[in-house]
Coordinates of C-alpha atoms and ligand atoms in Angstrom, one line a residue:
M1 CA 74.2 42.6 -92.8
S2 CA 74.0 42.2 -96.3
R3 CA 71.7 39.4 -97.0
A4 CA 71.3 37.7 -100.9
T5 CA 68.3 39.3 -102.3
L6 CA 66.0 36.6 -104.4
A7 CA 67.4 37.7 -107.7
D8 CA 71.1 36.6 -106.0
Y9 CA 69.7 33.6 -105.0
L10 CA 68.2 32.8 -108.3
T11 CA 71.1 33.3 -110.4
T12 CA 73.4 31.0 -108.3
H13 CA 70.9 28.5 -107.9
T14 CA 69.4 28.1 -111.6
D15 CA 70.9 28.4 -115.0
S16 CA 67.9 29.0 -116.8
T17 CA 67.4 32.9 -117.1
S18 CA 63.7 32.4 -118.2
L19 CA 63.1 30.5 -114.8
Q20 CA 64.5 33.5 -113.1
Q21 CA 62.4 36.4 -114.8
L22 CA 59.1 33.8 -114.1
V23 CA 59.8 33.6 -110.3
I24 CA 60.7 37.4 -110.2
A25 CA 57.4 38.2 -112.2
L26 CA 55.6 36.0 -109.3
A27 CA 57.6 37.8 -106.8
D28 CA 57.0 41.2 -108.2
T29 CA 53.1 40.6 -108.3
S30 CA 52.8 39.7 -104.9
I31 CA 54.1 43.1 -103.6
D32 CA 50.8 44.3 -105.4
I33 CA 48.6 41.8 -104.1
R34 CA 50.0 42.7 -100.5
Q35 CA 49.2 46.3 -101.3
D36 CA 45.2 45.3 -102.2
L37 CA 45.5 43.4 -98.9
A38 CA 46.9 46.0 -97.0
G39 CA 44.1 48.5 -97.7
G40 CA 41.3 46.1 -96.6
A41 CA 38.0 47.2 -96.6
L42 CA 39.4 50.8 -97.9
N43 CA 40.6 49.4 -101.2
D44 CA 36.8 47.7 -101.8
I45 CA 38.6 44.3 -101.6
L46 CA 36.4 41.9 -98.8
G47 CA 33.5 40.0 -99.8
A48 CA 32.4 38.1 -102.1
A49 CA 32.9 38.8 -106.3
G50 CA 29.2 37.4 -107.0
A51 CA 30.4 34.3 -108.7
E52 CA 31.3 30.6 -108.2
N53 CA 34.7 28.9 -109.8
V54 CA 34.6 26.2 -111.7
Q55 CA 34.3 23.5 -108.4
G56 CA 31.6 25.2 -107.1
E57 CA 33.2 27.6 -104.6
E58 CA 32.1 31.3 -104.2
Q59 CA 34.8 33.2 -105.3
K60 CA 36.0 36.3 -103.2
K61 CA 36.5 39.8 -104.8
L62 CA 40.4 39.1 -104.2
D63 CA 40.4 35.8 -105.6
V64 CA 39.7 37.1 -108.7
I65 CA 41.8 40.5 -108.4
A66 CA 44.9 38.0 -107.4
N67 CA 44.0 36.0 -110.4
D68 CA 44.2 38.4 -113.3
R69 CA 47.0 40.2 -111.6
I70 CA 49.1 37.1 -112.1
K71 CA 47.7 35.9 -114.9
A72 CA 48.8 39.3 -116.4
A73 CA 51.9 38.9 -115.1
L74 CA 52.4 35.4 -116.5
A75 CA 51.0 36.0 -119.7
A76 CA 53.5 38.9 -120.7
L77 CA 56.6 36.4 -120.0
P78 CA 57.6 34.7 -123.4
C79 CA 58.6 31.6 -121.5
V80 CA 55.3 30.9 -120.6
R81 CA 53.4 28.2 -122.7
G82 CA 50.3 28.4 -120.3
I83 CA 48.6 28.7 -117.2
A84 CA 46.0 26.6 -115.4
S85 CA 44.3 28.5 -112.1
E86 CA 42.2 27.3 -109.5
E87 CA 39.8 29.9 -110.4
E88 CA 39.9 29.4 -114.0
D89 CA 37.7 26.9 -115.9
D90 CA 40.6 25.9 -118.2
V91 CA 43.7 25.9 -119.0
V92 CA 44.7 29.7 -120.2
P93 CA 47.2 29.6 -123.6
A94 CA 50.1 32.3 -123.3
H95 CA 53.0 32.0 -125.9
Q96 CA 53.2 28.9 -128.2
G97 CA 57.1 28.8 -127.9
G98 CA 57.3 28.8 -124.1
E99 CA 58.8 26.1 -122.5
F100 CA 57.2 26.3 -118.7
L101 CA 53.3 26.2 -117.4
V102 CA 52.5 27.5 -114.3
T103 CA 49.4 26.2 -112.0
F104 CA 48.5 28.5 -109.2
D105 CA 46.0 29.1 -106.7
P106 CA 46.1 32.8 -106.6
L107 CA 44.4 33.1 -102.9
D108 CA 44.6 30.4 -100.9
G109 CA 42.6 30.5 -97.5
S110 CA 40.5 32.9 -99.2
S111 CA 37.6 32.5 -96.3
N112 CA 40.8 34.5 -94.0
I113 CA 40.1 37.7 -96.1
D114 CA 37.2 39.2 -94.6
I115 CA 38.8 38.2 -90.9
N116 CA 42.1 40.2 -91.8
S117 CA 43.9 36.8 -91.3
M118 CA 46.6 35.1 -93.3
V119 CA 46.1 33.8 -96.5
G120 CA 48.8 33.4 -99.4
T121 CA 49.5 32.6 -103.0
I122 CA 50.5 29.2 -104.3
F123 CA 52.8 28.3 -107.3
S124 CA 54.2 25.2 -109.3
V125 CA 56.4 25.2 -112.5
L126 CA 56.6 22.7 -115.2
G127 CA 58.3 22.4 -118.1
S128 CA 56.5 21.5 -121.8
N129 CA 58.1 21.0 -125.0
A130 CA 54.7 20.4 -126.7
D131 CA 53.8 22.4 -129.5
G132 CA 50.6 23.3 -131.5
P133 CA 47.8 24.5 -129.3
L134 CA 47.7 24.3 -125.6
S135 CA 46.2 21.5 -124.2
E136 CA 45.4 20.6 -120.5
Q137 CA 47.0 16.9 -121.3
E138 CA 50.3 18.9 -121.0
F139 CA 49.7 20.1 -117.4
L140 CA 49.0 16.5 -116.2
Q141 CA 52.4 15.6 -114.6
P142 CA 53.1 14.0 -111.7
G143 CA 54.0 16.8 -109.3
R144 CA 57.6 15.1 -109.0
Q145 CA 58.3 16.5 -112.6
Q146 CA 57.8 19.8 -111.0
I147 CA 60.8 22.3 -112.0
A148 CA 60.0 24.8 -109.3
A149 CA 57.3 25.8 -106.5
G150 CA 56.6 28.2 -103.8
Y151 CA 54.1 30.4 -102.0
M152 CA 54.1 33.7 -100.9
L153 CA 52.5 33.9 -97.6
Y154 CA 50.7 37.6 -96.5
G155 CA 51.3 38.2 -92.7
P156 CA 52.4 40.2 -90.6
S157 CA 55.5 40.2 -93.0
V158 CA 55.1 39.3 -96.5
M159 CA 57.5 35.9 -97.3
L160 CA 58.2 34.2 -100.5
V161 CA 59.2 30.5 -99.6
L162 CA 60.6 28.5 -102.7
T163 CA 62.6 25.5 -104.4
V164 CA 64.0 24.7 -107.2
K165 CA 65.0 21.4 -106.2
K166 CA 67.8 22.8 -104.1
G167 CA 66.3 22.6 -100.6
V168 CA 63.9 25.0 -99.5
V169 CA 64.9 28.9 -98.8
M170 CA 62.1 31.4 -97.2
F171 CA 62.9 35.2 -98.1
T172 CA 61.2 38.1 -96.3
Y173 CA 60.0 41.1 -98.2
D174 CA 62.0 44.4 -97.3
P175 CA 59.7 47.4 -97.9
Q176 CA 62.4 50.0 -97.5
S177 CA 64.7 48.0 -100.4
G178 CA 61.7 46.7 -102.1
Q179 CA 63.5 43.4 -102.3
Y180 CA 62.4 40.1 -101.2
L181 CA 65.6 39.4 -98.8
L182 CA 67.1 35.8 -97.9
T183 CA 66.1 35.0 -93.9
D184 CA 66.5 31.1 -93.9
D185 CA 68.5 28.8 -96.2
Q186 CA 68.0 25.9 -93.8
V187 CA 64.7 24.8 -93.9
N188 CA 64.0 21.7 -92.7
I189 CA 61.4 19.2 -91.3
P190 CA 62.4 17.2 -88.5
A191 CA 60.9 13.5 -88.5
D192 CA 58.8 13.8 -85.3
C193 CA 56.9 16.5 -83.8
K194 CA 54.3 17.4 -81.2
E195 CA 51.7 19.6 -82.9
F196 CA 49.5 18.9 -85.3
A197 CA 46.8 20.8 -88.0
I198 CA 43.6 19.3 -89.0
N199 CA 40.0 20.3 -89.2
M200 CA 38.4 18.1 -85.9
S201 CA 35.0 19.4 -86.6
N202 CA 35.1 16.9 -89.8
Q203 CA 36.4 14.0 -87.3
R204 CA 33.3 12.1 -87.7
H205 CA 33.2 11.8 -91.2
W206 CA 36.5 10.7 -91.5
A207 CA 37.9 6.8 -92.3
P208 CA 37.9 4.6 -89.4
A209 CA 41.9 4.5 -89.7
M210 CA 42.0 8.8 -89.2
Q211 CA 39.5 8.8 -86.5
R212 CA 42.2 6.2 -84.8
Y213 CA 45.7 7.9 -85.6
I214 CA 43.6 11.5 -84.4
A215 CA 42.2 10.2 -81.6
E216 CA 45.2 8.3 -80.5
L217 CA 47.2 11.8 -80.5
L218 CA 44.6 13.4 -78.5
E219 CA 45.4 10.6 -75.8
G220 CA 48.3 12.5 -75.3
K221 CA 50.8 11.2 -72.8
E222 CA 48.2 8.7 -71.2
G223 CA 47.8 7.3 -74.8
P224 CA 50.1 4.8 -76.5
R225 CA 52.0 7.8 -78.2
G226 CA 52.9 8.6 -74.8
K227 CA 53.3 12.2 -75.3
D228 CA 51.1 15.4 -75.2
Y229 CA 50.6 17.0 -78.7
N230 CA 49.7 20.5 -80.0
M231 CA 46.6 21.7 -82.0
R232 CA 46.8 24.5 -84.5
W233 CA 44.3 25.1 -87.9
V234 CA 44.8 28.6 -89.5
A235 CA 42.2 27.2 -92.2
A236 CA 44.7 28.5 -95.0
M237 CA 46.6 25.6 -96.0
V238 CA 49.5 27.7 -97.2
A239 CA 49.9 29.3 -93.6
D240 CA 49.3 25.9 -92.2
V241 CA 52.5 24.4 -94.2
H242 CA 54.8 27.3 -93.5
R243 CA 54.7 27.0 -89.9
I244 CA 55.2 23.3 -90.2
L245 CA 58.7 24.3 -92.5
C246 CA 59.2 26.9 -89.4
R247 CA 58.9 24.5 -86.9
G248 CA 57.8 21.0 -87.7
G249 CA 54.6 19.4 -87.4
L250 CA 51.6 17.5 -89.1
F251 CA 48.8 18.7 -91.5
C252 CA 46.2 16.4 -92.8
Y253 CA 42.9 17.0 -94.6
P254 CA 41.8 13.7 -95.4
W255 CA 39.1 11.7 -97.1
D256 CA 35.7 12.5 -96.0
K257 CA 32.4 9.9 -96.2
R258 CA 30.2 13.1 -97.1
K259 CA 31.2 13.0 -100.4
P260 CA 32.8 9.7 -101.1
E261 CA 33.1 10.5 -104.9
Q262 CA 35.6 13.4 -103.9
A263 CA 39.0 12.3 -103.0
G264 CA 39.2 15.5 -100.5
K265 CA 39.1 19.5 -100.7
L266 CA 42.4 20.1 -101.7
R267 CA 43.5 20.4 -105.0
L268 CA 46.3 18.3 -106.5
M269 CA 47.9 20.7 -109.4
Y270 CA 47.3 24.0 -107.3
E271 CA 48.1 23.2 -103.2
A272 CA 49.2 19.5 -102.8
N273 CA 51.7 19.1 -105.6
P274 CA 53.7 22.7 -105.2
M275 CA 53.6 22.1 -100.9
G276 CA 54.5 18.5 -101.5
L277 CA 57.7 19.3 -103.6
L278 CA 58.5 22.1 -100.8
V279 CA 57.7 19.4 -97.6
E280 CA 59.8 16.8 -99.6
Q281 CA 62.7 19.2 -100.4
A282 CA 62.7 20.0 -96.8
G283 CA 63.0 16.9 -95.8
G284 CA 59.3 15.6 -95.0
R285 CA 56.8 13.4 -96.6
I286 CA 53.5 14.3 -98.5
C287 CA 51.1 11.2 -98.7
T288 CA 47.4 10.4 -99.4
Q289 CA 46.5 7.4 -97.5
D290 CA 47.3 5.2 -100.4
G291 CA 50.9 6.4 -100.7
P292 CA 53.4 9.4 -102.3
I293 CA 51.2 12.6 -103.6
L294 CA 54.1 13.4 -105.9
D295 CA 53.9 9.8 -108.1
I296 CA 50.3 10.5 -108.5
Q297 CA 49.5 10.1 -112.2
P298 CA 46.9 13.6 -112.7
E299 CA 43.6 13.0 -114.1
Q300 CA 41.9 16.6 -114.4
I301 CA 43.5 19.8 -113.7
H302 CA 41.0 20.7 -111.2
Q303 CA 41.2 17.6 -109.8
R304 CA 41.3 17.0 -105.4
V305 CA 43.3 14.4 -103.5
P306 CA 43.1 14.1 -99.5
V307 CA 46.6 15.0 -98.0
I308 CA 48.8 14.2 -95.1
L309 CA 51.8 15.7 -94.9
G310 CA 54.8 16.8 -92.8
A311 CA 57.0 15.1 -90.0
A312 CA 58.0 11.8 -91.6
N313 CA 57.3 9.6 -88.9
E314 CA 54.3 10.6 -88.4
V315 CA 52.9 10.9 -91.9
D316 CA 54.2 7.0 -92.1
L317 CA 52.5 6.0 -89.0
C318 CA 49.2 7.5 -90.6
V319 CA 49.2 5.9 -93.6
S320 CA 50.2 2.7 -92.4
Y321 CA 47.1 2.8 -89.9
H322 CA 45.3 3.2 -93.3
Q323 CA 46.4 0.3 -94.9
S324 CA 46.6 -2.4 -92.0
Ligands
LIG401 P1 39.9 28.4 -99.5 O1 40.4 29.6 -100.4 O2 38.5 28.4 -100.6 O3 39.2 29.2 -98.2 O4 39.7 27.3 -98.8 C1 41.2 27.0 -98.3 C2 41.6 25.5 -98.4 O5 41.4 25.0 -99.4 C3 42.7 25.4 -97.4 O6 43.7 26.4 -97.6 C4 42.5 25.2 -96.2 O7 43.5 24.4 -95.6 C5 41.2 24.6 -96.1 O8 40.8 25.2 -97.5 C6 40.9 24.9 -94.9 O9 39.2 24.2 -95.2 P2 38.2 24.4 -93.6 O10 36.9 25.2 -94.6 O11 37.7 23.0 -93.7 O12 38.5 24.9 -93.0

């Protein structure tokens, strides 16, 4: 069976050759990161890098390696005006005449590296027609303005999941041909589900509305929802969202009263917005307790946000509990 390559898909779904080049460059870099991961301890990629990122989180060796690889690949493209990464303190200029800004989380779920479990790279592409020196301000666009978004998931197989705002498609890396081949062009998140993902160890710290919503799911058939729910938690948003794109479900990383001044754990520009575009393009929903994430006007590049995403009816119900 002959399958479309990533290049084939891009040629037929976007007129912008520079966007095509950008996505291909990210795809090529993911193959290098996959090589780093495949060797594990043999490649000396496990453990901490010995530094913290701007958000005070310990950087793993592979966070730094993946960040450097992606930064170098994007900086080589004249269409890229600037980049912002979860692992960089500030936005990084590339080419003044470039039309794209790229934000990325080079290695989401990095606590999974040392246990040989799933991790991924998440990216978002924004436009810019500014000239002069690059500023953080240019990046602060609501998620709905993204031009493209996606992720590469390093699991038993390596997958690239993409939206150029024409639905969501999944490619699987074929080591024999060295190509990403189209394996799913019907990605759809059903409006209802029977599976949720949340870090239950934080339950006592959530807002009362979130506690009520999850408690009702846990009551199963005997409770107000009248059905049993299953639970999963990979500790890598990229893998949890991938499962939801494959078989439906709900994912939450809610506000937590231990750090009331911190909106949530996940980053708006590197995680929530790109995943949000994918989820909405697949027919799902992504919100905070107050409303759609893709409408949020970002205030700063490393901003955090509470996240409720996946099956539309579940997201709506969860949000309604917060509003009532
Ligand atoms: P790291 O990349 O720093 O490991 O964080 C991953 C993440 O931001 C997100 O991908 C997970 O859903 C979440 O953290 C897991 O958080 P817990 O530590 O609460 O399991």
